[in-house]
């Protein structure tokens, strides 16, 4: 986009204060409908659906990390001329919301079961209207460029229709069935829960070894859940284990129960582990369930929905599972059957992420999706290149999952959620009802009580949100979606389900073209964030303190594909400094008349500095474009940072000051180059730091909004290598003079006279004013006497710099400072020598510690030599 100097510039505030502008800018963007996708547009479509946050959620640092990446992608595509849709919405989060409302009712003295299903669901909807969706307002604070006109909820009418439609389609195709299987069971929720809702924690428990049978027919087995022995239906040994071969095929007595159970041979058993014999409780252990199926063993469920012992016919019936754990152990002890106890015994136990209780593997009648053909299609779509995974090395994890997927338990024993559309009749009839069908009625007919796993409806998200099962304009325009951005931690649970459901429902058309996987945000030391560790951060607080752009820039700078990203408040503060630097640079340029030209002047009319910065801007456009196309957010942000800070602010702005002082054509061309480069830079930075770039770009150009500005393209000019070499030489010369001045004890702003020899011979005569200005050295006058000099080696020859430091340095003070520094360096040398000549230290210290001490010694030695040379060079007085 080009603007003339005549455009109406907007005045910048005196300082950058994000809180003054962010909310108003976002409101203006939404009202202007910049984020509202036009389904009738002839622009090429680009679409992303938001990974729907839970309706209970608040914006945490993981959301901010993920949303920043999505916003970078969509803002860039919008600027590139795509009809861009970022569709927002929320997930109803069955278990989380039901638990929350149950707890709320308990606090009011109400049992939700006494309230009844219909009244409870009504209370949940009331809660959702009052409290749900706080995260949506927080997304606005983050600057999410989502299309609010298309906001969806997994329990809204349209998505409910989609859920019912696909359930019936799967059912009619024989891909949904009901069976007894082992599931993760939450006694507190009285429901099956999905694998992703199980957190495995290391806990201190007990490992108890106990003897079944007596005499030569006895076998010792061990368990961490001794109460489950009441449901044992076999003891298993390895078929090649000589110790137990005589017992295979016989029966032994199961203590406390009066039952006899068989000894079976199964290759699953590890003969080297423990006694080489394992108890088999098929209804309460995943491995035992498989053994039970192989040997056709009875599967006795010995716990009810609340985790209480039931149906055993023993004195333990009615006890809570943990109470029974103690009681069973003590009853076995009384019989002399406890052989060994290890306590505490550290082991991993699955806990419900919602209720925090240990989950119970439990045999239960549930609804399942037969995933075989669906999983194969999901694997093939990646294998044949229709869907690309970024980074590519994550593909192996994807295939490991979808190629070995078990049938998916989709029923949950809850009230909040999509109720399973199955009706049962009085004579055993089972009818699946579609969205446009009337359910059967009459005496004895009733609907299944269970609801569907939340992942079932969120698996439909890429197409249900666009209007499926109806053939909508949105679906035709924006499906398949372009990219999915999500964490690698839900690659299996959500991504694989969307792939399966999308390919199945949409006649083999994949739900997205690319899957971009990011890692988790960790603390500054790389540790996982958790409330218990006390290292969690609130992104809203950092946004309040440092501004949204600073948080986004920090998150983007750490966003390497597929890897975890550390973050610290110090880094966010540094990003705030970057924003301030950008603000001040733009303000300086505008105060000096910077403007965006209709077209740049011919290169022959520009200085070396102008041509160099234009070439660097061209390279930046190419680099950032390629990196963002490959979802390399961290590298792109790093490139933008270094160009802005190191090349534009530290060098070109300083060089431009000299050129602006020249007046005339040179100054005018400099203003145009300043304006052009800032225009390009602000547009490149906009997807990452939208608020400050909007403020600066509209002020600089007078344009409507950078949100809808054109994404930059390189000028196409051939890079001027000679100009770049001369600027590199000037930079080195200035840097070396500055370093020498510092070594001589000159203050940064202190000017001294200097002669520059050999400059003209190297073709740098035109750059002498810039060198003198930036290195703070003036033209020598009559009577100039050199008191110090250096030679600066440049490509093609040397430049000699002779300086007159007489009167510029307080010799006594400088000598005192150097002597103090020398004493500190000599003390460091003595300390390191003492350690490195101490055999006791060298024998015990790790190699890396010794190496560090050696490095410190070398540094101290080098410092001593430098300081002594400086002292010798000081005039005597």
PDB file of C-alpha atoms in Angstrom, residues 632-850:
ATOM      1  CA  UNK A 632       8.237 -20.995  12.011  1.00  0.00           C
ATOM      2  CA  UNK A 633       6.883 -18.289  14.289  1.00  0.00           C
ATOM      3  CA  UNK A 634       9.916 -18.079  16.555  1.00  0.00           C
ATOM      4  CA  UNK A 635      12.410 -17.637  13.720  1.00  0.00           C
ATOM      5  CA  UNK A 636      10.213 -15.088  11.958  1.00  0.00           C
ATOM      6  CA  UNK A 637       9.809 -13.083  15.170  1.00  0.00           C
ATOM      7  CA  UNK A 638      13.535 -13.263  15.844  1.00  0.00           C
ATOM      8  CA  UNK A 639      14.269 -11.928  12.349  1.00  0.00           C
ATOM      9  CA  UNK A 640      11.826  -9.056  12.891  1.00  0.00           C
ATOM     10  CA  UNK A 641      13.348  -8.277  16.279  1.00  0.00           C
ATOM     11  CA  UNK A 642      16.931  -8.082  15.037  1.00  0.00           C
ATOM     12  CA  UNK A 643      16.083  -6.072  11.941  1.00  0.00           C
ATOM     13  CA  UNK A 644      14.060  -3.590  13.994  1.00  0.00           C
ATOM     14  CA  UNK A 645      16.457  -3.185  16.872  1.00  0.00           C
ATOM     15  CA  UNK A 646      19.895  -3.838  15.396  1.00  0.00           C
ATOM     16  CA  UNK A 647      19.690  -2.701  11.790  1.00  0.00           C
ATOM     17  CA  UNK A 648      16.917  -0.125  11.610  1.00  0.00           C
ATOM     18  CA  UNK A 649      17.039   1.553  15.025  1.00  0.00           C
ATOM     19  CA  UNK A 650      20.695   1.165  16.002  1.00  0.00           C
ATOM     20  CA  UNK A 651      22.139   1.892  12.559  1.00  0.00           C
ATOM     21  CA  UNK A 652      19.857   3.290   9.901  1.00  0.00           C
ATOM     22  CA  UNK A 653      18.083   5.759  12.181  1.00  0.00           C
ATOM     23  CA  UNK A 654      21.436   7.038  13.412  1.00  0.00           C
ATOM     24  CA  UNK A 655      22.824   7.280   9.882  1.00  0.00           C
ATOM     25  CA  UNK A 656      19.629   9.001   8.737  1.00  0.00           C
ATOM     26  CA  UNK A 657      20.113  11.782  11.275  1.00  0.00           C
ATOM     27  CA  UNK A 658      23.280  12.790   9.436  1.00  0.00           C
ATOM     28  CA  UNK A 659      21.485  12.653   6.102  1.00  0.00           C
ATOM     29  CA  UNK A 660      18.519  14.665   7.409  1.00  0.00           C
ATOM     30  CA  UNK A 661      20.922  17.390   8.539  1.00  0.00           C
ATOM     31  CA  UNK A 662      22.112  17.693   4.952  1.00  0.00           C
ATOM     32  CA  UNK A 663      18.838  19.297   3.800  1.00  0.00           C
ATOM     33  CA  UNK A 664      17.835  19.383   0.144  1.00  0.00           C
ATOM     34  CA  UNK A 665      17.261  16.291  -1.974  1.00  0.00           C
ATOM     35  CA  UNK A 666      19.282  13.970   0.251  1.00  0.00           C
ATOM     36  CA  UNK A 667      17.133  14.801   3.276  1.00  0.00           C
ATOM     37  CA  UNK A 668      13.931  14.394   1.242  1.00  0.00           C
ATOM     38  CA  UNK A 669      15.005  11.004  -0.090  1.00  0.00           C
ATOM     39  CA  UNK A 670      15.912   9.954   3.457  1.00  0.00           C
ATOM     40  CA  UNK A 671      12.418  10.861   4.668  1.00  0.00           C
ATOM     41  CA  UNK A 672      10.946   8.695   1.929  1.00  0.00           C
ATOM     42  CA  UNK A 673      13.197   5.747   2.716  1.00  0.00           C
ATOM     43  CA  UNK A 674      12.429   6.105   6.413  1.00  0.00           C
ATOM     44  CA  UNK A 675       8.711   6.127   5.655  1.00  0.00           C
ATOM     45  CA  UNK A 676       8.915   3.227   3.198  1.00  0.00           C
ATOM     46  CA  UNK A 677      10.915   0.946   5.508  1.00  0.00           C
ATOM     47  CA  UNK A 678       8.719   1.731   8.505  1.00  0.00           C
ATOM     48  CA  UNK A 679       5.608   1.034   6.441  1.00  0.00           C
ATOM     49  CA  UNK A 680       6.998  -2.371   5.429  1.00  0.00           C
ATOM     50  CA  UNK A 681       8.211  -3.146   8.934  1.00  0.00           C
ATOM     51  CA  UNK A 682       4.939  -2.226  10.644  1.00  0.00           C
ATOM     52  CA  UNK A 683       2.948  -4.374   8.215  1.00  0.00           C
ATOM     53  CA  UNK A 684       5.313  -7.321   8.771  1.00  0.00           C
ATOM     54  CA  UNK A 685       5.026  -6.899  12.535  1.00  0.00           C
ATOM     55  CA  UNK A 686       1.265  -6.395  12.578  1.00  0.00           C
ATOM     56  CA  UNK A 687       0.160 -10.055  12.824  1.00  0.00           C
ATOM     57  CA  UNK A 688       2.336 -10.473  15.923  1.00  0.00           C
ATOM     58  CA  UNK A 689       1.868  -7.114  17.673  1.00  0.00           C
ATOM     59  CA  UNK A 690      -1.398  -5.758  16.260  1.00  0.00           C
ATOM     60  CA  UNK A 691      -2.191  -2.894  18.619  1.00  0.00           C
ATOM     61  CA  UNK A 692       0.994  -0.838  18.458  1.00  0.00           C
ATOM     62  CA  UNK A 693       1.390  -1.437  14.718  1.00  0.00           C
ATOM     63  CA  UNK A 694      -2.172  -0.233  14.101  1.00  0.00           C
ATOM     64  CA  UNK A 695      -1.449   2.922  16.086  1.00  0.00           C
ATOM     65  CA  UNK A 696       1.862   3.623  14.361  1.00  0.00           C
ATOM     66  CA  UNK A 697       0.896   2.593  10.822  1.00  0.00           C
ATOM     67  CA  UNK A 698      -2.262   4.683  10.675  1.00  0.00           C
ATOM     68  CA  UNK A 699      -0.352   7.655  12.097  1.00  0.00           C
ATOM     69  CA  UNK A 700       2.483   7.236   9.604  1.00  0.00           C
ATOM     70  CA  UNK A 701       0.445   6.549   6.468  1.00  0.00           C
ATOM     71  CA  UNK A 702      -2.969   8.017   7.176  1.00  0.00           C
ATOM     72  CA  UNK A 703      -4.346   4.681   5.976  1.00  0.00           C
ATOM     73  CA  UNK A 704      -7.620   3.186   7.151  1.00  0.00           C
ATOM     74  CA  UNK A 705      -6.205   0.230   9.105  1.00  0.00           C
ATOM     75  CA  UNK A 706      -3.167  -1.996   8.897  1.00  0.00           C
ATOM     76  CA  UNK A 707      -5.540  -4.943   9.479  1.00  0.00           C
ATOM     77  CA  UNK A 708      -6.668  -4.609   5.860  1.00  0.00           C
ATOM     78  CA  UNK A 709      -3.407  -3.252   4.455  1.00  0.00           C
ATOM     79  CA  UNK A 710      -1.553  -5.241   1.821  1.00  0.00           C
ATOM     80  CA  UNK A 711       1.052  -7.739   2.977  1.00  0.00           C
ATOM     81  CA  UNK A 712       4.510  -6.454   1.918  1.00  0.00           C
ATOM     82  CA  UNK A 713       6.356  -7.744  -1.123  1.00  0.00           C
ATOM     83  CA  UNK A 714      10.048  -7.242  -1.984  1.00  0.00           C
ATOM     84  CA  UNK A 715      10.803  -4.316  -4.310  1.00  0.00           C
ATOM     85  CA  UNK A 716      12.419  -6.623  -6.839  1.00  0.00           C
ATOM     86  CA  UNK A 717      15.569  -4.484  -6.995  1.00  0.00           C
ATOM     87  CA  UNK A 718      18.940  -6.192  -7.314  1.00  0.00           C
ATOM     88  CA  UNK A 719      20.751  -5.962  -3.999  1.00  0.00           C
ATOM     89  CA  UNK A 720      23.628  -3.475  -3.987  1.00  0.00           C
ATOM     90  CA  UNK A 721      26.457  -5.604  -2.595  1.00  0.00           C
ATOM     91  CA  UNK A 722      29.008  -2.799  -2.863  1.00  0.00           C
ATOM     92  CA  UNK A 723      26.858  -0.465  -0.772  1.00  0.00           C
ATOM     93  CA  UNK A 724      26.383  -3.233   1.796  1.00  0.00           C
ATOM     94  CA  UNK A 725      30.165  -3.747   2.016  1.00  0.00           C
ATOM     95  CA  UNK A 726      30.765  -0.022   2.519  1.00  0.00           C
ATOM     96  CA  UNK A 727      28.095   0.161   5.242  1.00  0.00           C
ATOM     97  CA  UNK A 728      29.614  -2.908   6.925  1.00  0.00           C
ATOM     98  CA  UNK A 729      32.997  -1.152   6.861  1.00  0.00           C
ATOM     99  CA  UNK A 730      31.480   2.015   8.334  1.00  0.00           C
ATOM    100  CA  UNK A 731      29.767  -0.013  11.067  1.00  0.00           C
ATOM    101  CA  UNK A 732      33.000  -1.758  11.983  1.00  0.00           C
ATOM    102  CA  UNK A 733      34.947   1.508  11.986  1.00  0.00           C
ATOM    103  CA  UNK A 734      32.401   3.230  14.234  1.00  0.00           C
ATOM    104  CA  UNK A 735      32.181   0.215  16.542  1.00  0.00           C
ATOM    105  CA  UNK A 736      35.964  -0.006  16.940  1.00  0.00           C
ATOM    106  CA  UNK A 737      36.292   3.725  17.642  1.00  0.00           C
ATOM    107  CA  UNK A 738      33.524   3.479  20.229  1.00  0.00           C
ATOM    108  CA  UNK A 739      35.219   0.499  21.859  1.00  0.00           C
ATOM    109  CA  UNK A 740      38.571   2.306  21.921  1.00  0.00           C
ATOM    110  CA  UNK A 741      36.966   5.428  23.395  1.00  0.00           C
ATOM    111  CA  UNK A 742      35.410   3.298  26.129  1.00  0.00           C
ATOM    112  CA  UNK A 743      38.754   1.652  26.864  1.00  0.00           C
ATOM    113  CA  UNK A 744      40.275   5.122  27.137  1.00  0.00           C
ATOM    114  CA  UNK A 745      37.720   6.100  29.750  1.00  0.00           C
ATOM    115  CA  UNK A 746      35.768   8.571  27.606  1.00  0.00           C
ATOM    116  CA  UNK A 747      32.130   9.127  28.424  1.00  0.00           C
ATOM    117  CA  UNK A 748      29.702   8.029  25.637  1.00  0.00           C
ATOM    118  CA  UNK A 749      28.633  11.561  24.701  1.00  0.00           C
ATOM    119  CA  UNK A 750      32.047  13.172  25.100  1.00  0.00           C
ATOM    120  CA  UNK A 751      33.458  14.516  21.822  1.00  0.00           C
ATOM    121  CA  UNK A 752      37.167  14.530  21.023  1.00  0.00           C
ATOM    122  CA  UNK A 753      39.145  15.547  17.941  1.00  0.00           C
ATOM    123  CA  UNK A 754      40.431  12.791  15.700  1.00  0.00           C
ATOM    124  CA  UNK A 755      42.217  12.316  12.394  1.00  0.00           C
ATOM    125  CA  UNK A 756      40.919   9.559  10.109  1.00  0.00           C
ATOM    126  CA  UNK A 757      43.611   8.272   7.782  1.00  0.00           C
ATOM    127  CA  UNK A 758      43.050   5.996   4.763  1.00  0.00           C
ATOM    128  CA  UNK A 759      39.302   6.602   4.509  1.00  0.00           C
ATOM    129  CA  UNK A 760      39.318   8.056   1.015  1.00  0.00           C
ATOM    130  CA  UNK A 761      41.526   5.261  -0.305  1.00  0.00           C
ATOM    131  CA  UNK A 762      38.885   2.727   0.770  1.00  0.00           C
ATOM    132  CA  UNK A 763      36.088   4.642  -0.927  1.00  0.00           C
ATOM    133  CA  UNK A 764      34.544   5.757   2.350  1.00  0.00           C
ATOM    134  CA  UNK A 765      35.003   9.526   2.011  1.00  0.00           C
ATOM    135  CA  UNK A 766      31.257  10.129   1.744  1.00  0.00           C
ATOM    136  CA  UNK A 767      30.771   8.377   5.062  1.00  0.00           C
ATOM    137  CA  UNK A 768      33.172  10.499   7.114  1.00  0.00           C
ATOM    138  CA  UNK A 769      30.383  12.794   8.446  1.00  0.00           C
ATOM    139  CA  UNK A 770      28.454   9.739   9.655  1.00  0.00           C
ATOM    140  CA  UNK A 771      31.547   8.205  11.242  1.00  0.00           C
ATOM    141  CA  UNK A 772      32.349  11.434  13.051  1.00  0.00           C
ATOM    142  CA  UNK A 773      28.741  11.886  14.211  1.00  0.00           C
ATOM    143  CA  UNK A 774      28.179   8.348  15.435  1.00  0.00           C
ATOM    144  CA  UNK A 775      31.667   7.837  16.902  1.00  0.00           C
ATOM    145  CA  UNK A 776      31.608  11.252  18.585  1.00  0.00           C
ATOM    146  CA  UNK A 777      34.889  12.447  17.045  1.00  0.00           C
ATOM    147  CA  UNK A 778      35.286  15.963  15.629  1.00  0.00           C
ATOM    148  CA  UNK A 779      37.441  17.465  12.887  1.00  0.00           C
ATOM    149  CA  UNK A 780      40.942  18.248  14.121  1.00  0.00           C
ATOM    150  CA  UNK A 781      41.779  21.939  14.411  1.00  0.00           C
ATOM    151  CA  UNK A 782      45.097  23.794  14.220  1.00  0.00           C
ATOM    152  CA  UNK A 783      47.472  22.571  16.860  1.00  0.00           C
ATOM    153  CA  UNK A 784      45.943  19.056  16.927  1.00  0.00           C
ATOM    154  CA  UNK A 785      48.245  16.643  18.764  1.00  0.00           C
ATOM    155  CA  UNK A 786      47.582  12.917  18.810  1.00  0.00           C
ATOM    156  CA  UNK A 787      47.803  11.266  22.238  1.00  0.00           C
ATOM    157  CA  UNK A 788      46.299   7.880  21.314  1.00  0.00           C
ATOM    158  CA  UNK A 789      45.693   5.926  18.126  1.00  0.00           C
ATOM    159  CA  UNK A 790      44.319   2.673  16.715  1.00  0.00           C
ATOM    160  CA  UNK A 791      44.392   0.866  13.403  1.00  0.00           C
ATOM    161  CA  UNK A 792      41.063  -0.572  12.213  1.00  0.00           C
ATOM    162  CA  UNK A 793      41.383  -3.367   9.694  1.00  0.00           C
ATOM    163  CA  UNK A 794      38.748  -3.242   6.973  1.00  0.00           C
ATOM    164  CA  UNK A 795      38.267  -5.139   3.735  1.00  0.00           C
ATOM    165  CA  UNK A 796      40.843  -3.714   1.324  1.00  0.00           C
ATOM    166  CA  UNK A 797      43.011  -1.925   3.888  1.00  0.00           C
ATOM    167  CA  UNK A 798      43.273  -0.167   7.230  1.00  0.00           C
ATOM    168  CA  UNK A 799      41.988   3.107   8.640  1.00  0.00           C
ATOM    169  CA  UNK A 800      44.159   4.893  11.162  1.00  0.00           C
ATOM    170  CA  UNK A 801      42.407   6.830  13.895  1.00  0.00           C
ATOM    171  CA  UNK A 802      44.469   9.344  15.877  1.00  0.00           C
ATOM    172  CA  UNK A 803      42.755  11.003  18.833  1.00  0.00           C
ATOM    173  CA  UNK A 804      43.614  13.953  21.007  1.00  0.00           C
ATOM    174  CA  UNK A 805      42.597  12.913  24.509  1.00  0.00           C
ATOM    175  CA  UNK A 806      44.385  15.765  26.303  1.00  0.00           C
ATOM    176  CA  UNK A 807      42.022  17.176  28.841  1.00  0.00           C
ATOM    177  CA  UNK A 808      39.328  14.691  27.892  1.00  0.00           C
ATOM    178  CA  UNK A 809      40.176  12.092  30.499  1.00  0.00           C
ATOM    179  CA  UNK A 810      40.648  12.563  34.255  1.00  0.00           C
ATOM    180  CA  UNK A 811      43.921  10.665  34.362  1.00  0.00           C
ATOM    181  CA  UNK A 812      43.968  10.261  38.140  1.00  0.00           C
ATOM    182  CA  UNK A 813      40.402   9.021  38.306  1.00  0.00           C
ATOM    183  CA  UNK A 814      40.917   6.663  35.362  1.00  0.00           C
ATOM    184  CA  UNK A 815      44.105   5.271  36.928  1.00  0.00           C
ATOM    185  CA  UNK A 816      42.252   4.692  40.209  1.00  0.00           C
ATOM    186  CA  UNK A 817      39.383   2.905  38.418  1.00  0.00           C
ATOM    187  CA  UNK A 818      41.750   0.686  36.434  1.00  0.00           C
ATOM    188  CA  UNK A 819      43.806  -0.181  39.522  1.00  0.00           C
ATOM    189  CA  UNK A 820      40.594  -1.239  41.285  1.00  0.00           C
ATOM    190  CA  UNK A 821      39.629  -3.416  38.305  1.00  0.00           C
ATOM    191  CA  UNK A 822      43.159  -4.877  38.229  1.00  0.00           C
ATOM    192  CA  UNK A 823      42.977  -5.847  41.899  1.00  0.00           C
ATOM    193  CA  UNK A 824      39.658  -7.635  41.316  1.00  0.00           C
ATOM    194  CA  UNK A 825      41.057  -9.518  38.310  1.00  0.00           C
ATOM    195  CA  UNK A 826      44.206 -10.533  40.235  1.00  0.00           C
ATOM    196  CA  UNK A 827      42.051 -11.771  43.125  1.00  0.00           C
ATOM    197  CA  UNK A 828      40.012 -13.871  40.675  1.00  0.00           C
ATOM    198  CA  UNK A 829      43.227 -15.279  39.174  1.00  0.00           C
ATOM    199  CA  UNK A 830      44.585 -16.199  42.604  1.00  0.00           C
ATOM    200  CA  UNK A 831      41.310 -17.896  43.584  1.00  0.00           C
ATOM    201  CA  UNK A 832      41.102 -19.954  40.405  1.00  0.00           C
ATOM    202  CA  UNK A 833      44.800 -20.903  40.610  1.00  0.00           C
ATOM    203  CA  UNK A 834      44.261 -22.099  44.166  1.00  0.00           C
ATOM    204  CA  UNK A 835      41.462 -24.428  43.094  1.00  0.00           C
ATOM    205  CA  UNK A 836      43.232 -25.707  39.990  1.00  0.00           C
ATOM    206  CA  UNK A 837      46.384 -26.601  41.984  1.00  0.00           C
ATOM    207  CA  UNK A 838      44.405 -28.336  44.726  1.00  0.00           C
ATOM    208  CA  UNK A 839      44.439 -32.144  44.110  1.00  0.00           C
ATOM    209  CA  UNK A 840      41.517 -32.688  46.486  1.00  0.00           C
ATOM    210  CA  UNK A 841      39.341 -30.307  44.434  1.00  0.00           C
ATOM    211  CA  UNK A 842      40.437 -31.760  41.097  1.00  0.00           C
ATOM    212  CA  UNK A 843      39.734 -35.333  42.252  1.00  0.00           C
ATOM    213  CA  UNK A 844      36.191 -34.602  43.460  1.00  0.00           C
ATOM    214  CA  UNK A 845      34.900 -31.846  41.155  1.00  0.00           C
ATOM    215  CA  UNK A 846      32.940 -32.851  38.022  1.00  0.00           C
ATOM    216  CA  UNK A 847      34.711 -32.212  34.733  1.00  0.00           C
ATOM    217  CA  UNK A 848      32.300 -29.452  33.737  1.00  0.00           C
ATOM    218  CA  UNK A 849      33.004 -27.586  37.005  1.00  0.00           C
ATOM    219  CA  UNK A 850      36.744 -27.812  36.425  1.00  0.00           C
TER     220      UNK A 850
END
